[in-house]
């Protein structure tokens, strides 16, 4: 919903409410603009997608710091699963990227299609998990572009414990990091075992969001 001050449902959201959630005219639901604001509404009559305000607009302050997980493209990977779970955890941004040892490469047209697909998955996951902010899904990037971000670090078994001093974590491909990538960035340890790329990305999101929420402390 673009504007909770003047709420209007998109056609796909109206279908979700009426077909998946089985809401009827007059039933209440929570609407959000995906940017931190929400309010309670009632479903209007008819099929015009109306949403009738039924409460004040509530604005939720953005958590700090902003958390980003970058994940390298891998053969047989499931980026939809990665972005879905990172959204549920509350990660703010996700970026697919190409590392030196990446086997999978997206051509420009494929990159656009896949990125649009990932953004749809993120929006649906944000709705399902009742997030008031829809995470950003960045365009396909290169390692150097993400390594230049403030606080960026690689995920690696030989790294330091997770810390909010490094809110941007990059997950490498199946072939591991190249020597130049290792020299470029320090490392953060996510586990004592070897993790699949998807598992590592979700683990990074879980650890960082737990640290940010105060559910755990740095070792």
Short mmCIF file of N, CA and C in Angstrom, two decimals, residues 66 141 162:
data_model
loop_
_atom_site.label_atom_id
_atom_site.label_comp_id
_atom_site.label_asym_id
_atom_site.label_seq_id
_atom_site.Cartn_x
_atom_site.Cartn_y
_atom_site.Cartn_z
N UNK A 66 21.42 -0.41 9.91
CA UNK A 66 20.83 -1.06 8.76
C UNK A 66 21.65 -2.31 8.44
N UNK A 141 25.26 -7.25 -8.31
CA UNK A 141 26.46 -6.44 -8.11
C UNK A 141 27.71 -7.29 -8.26
N UNK A 162 30.50 -12.62 15.19
CA UNK A 162 29.59 -11.62 14.63
C UNK A 162 29.52 -10.37 15.49
#
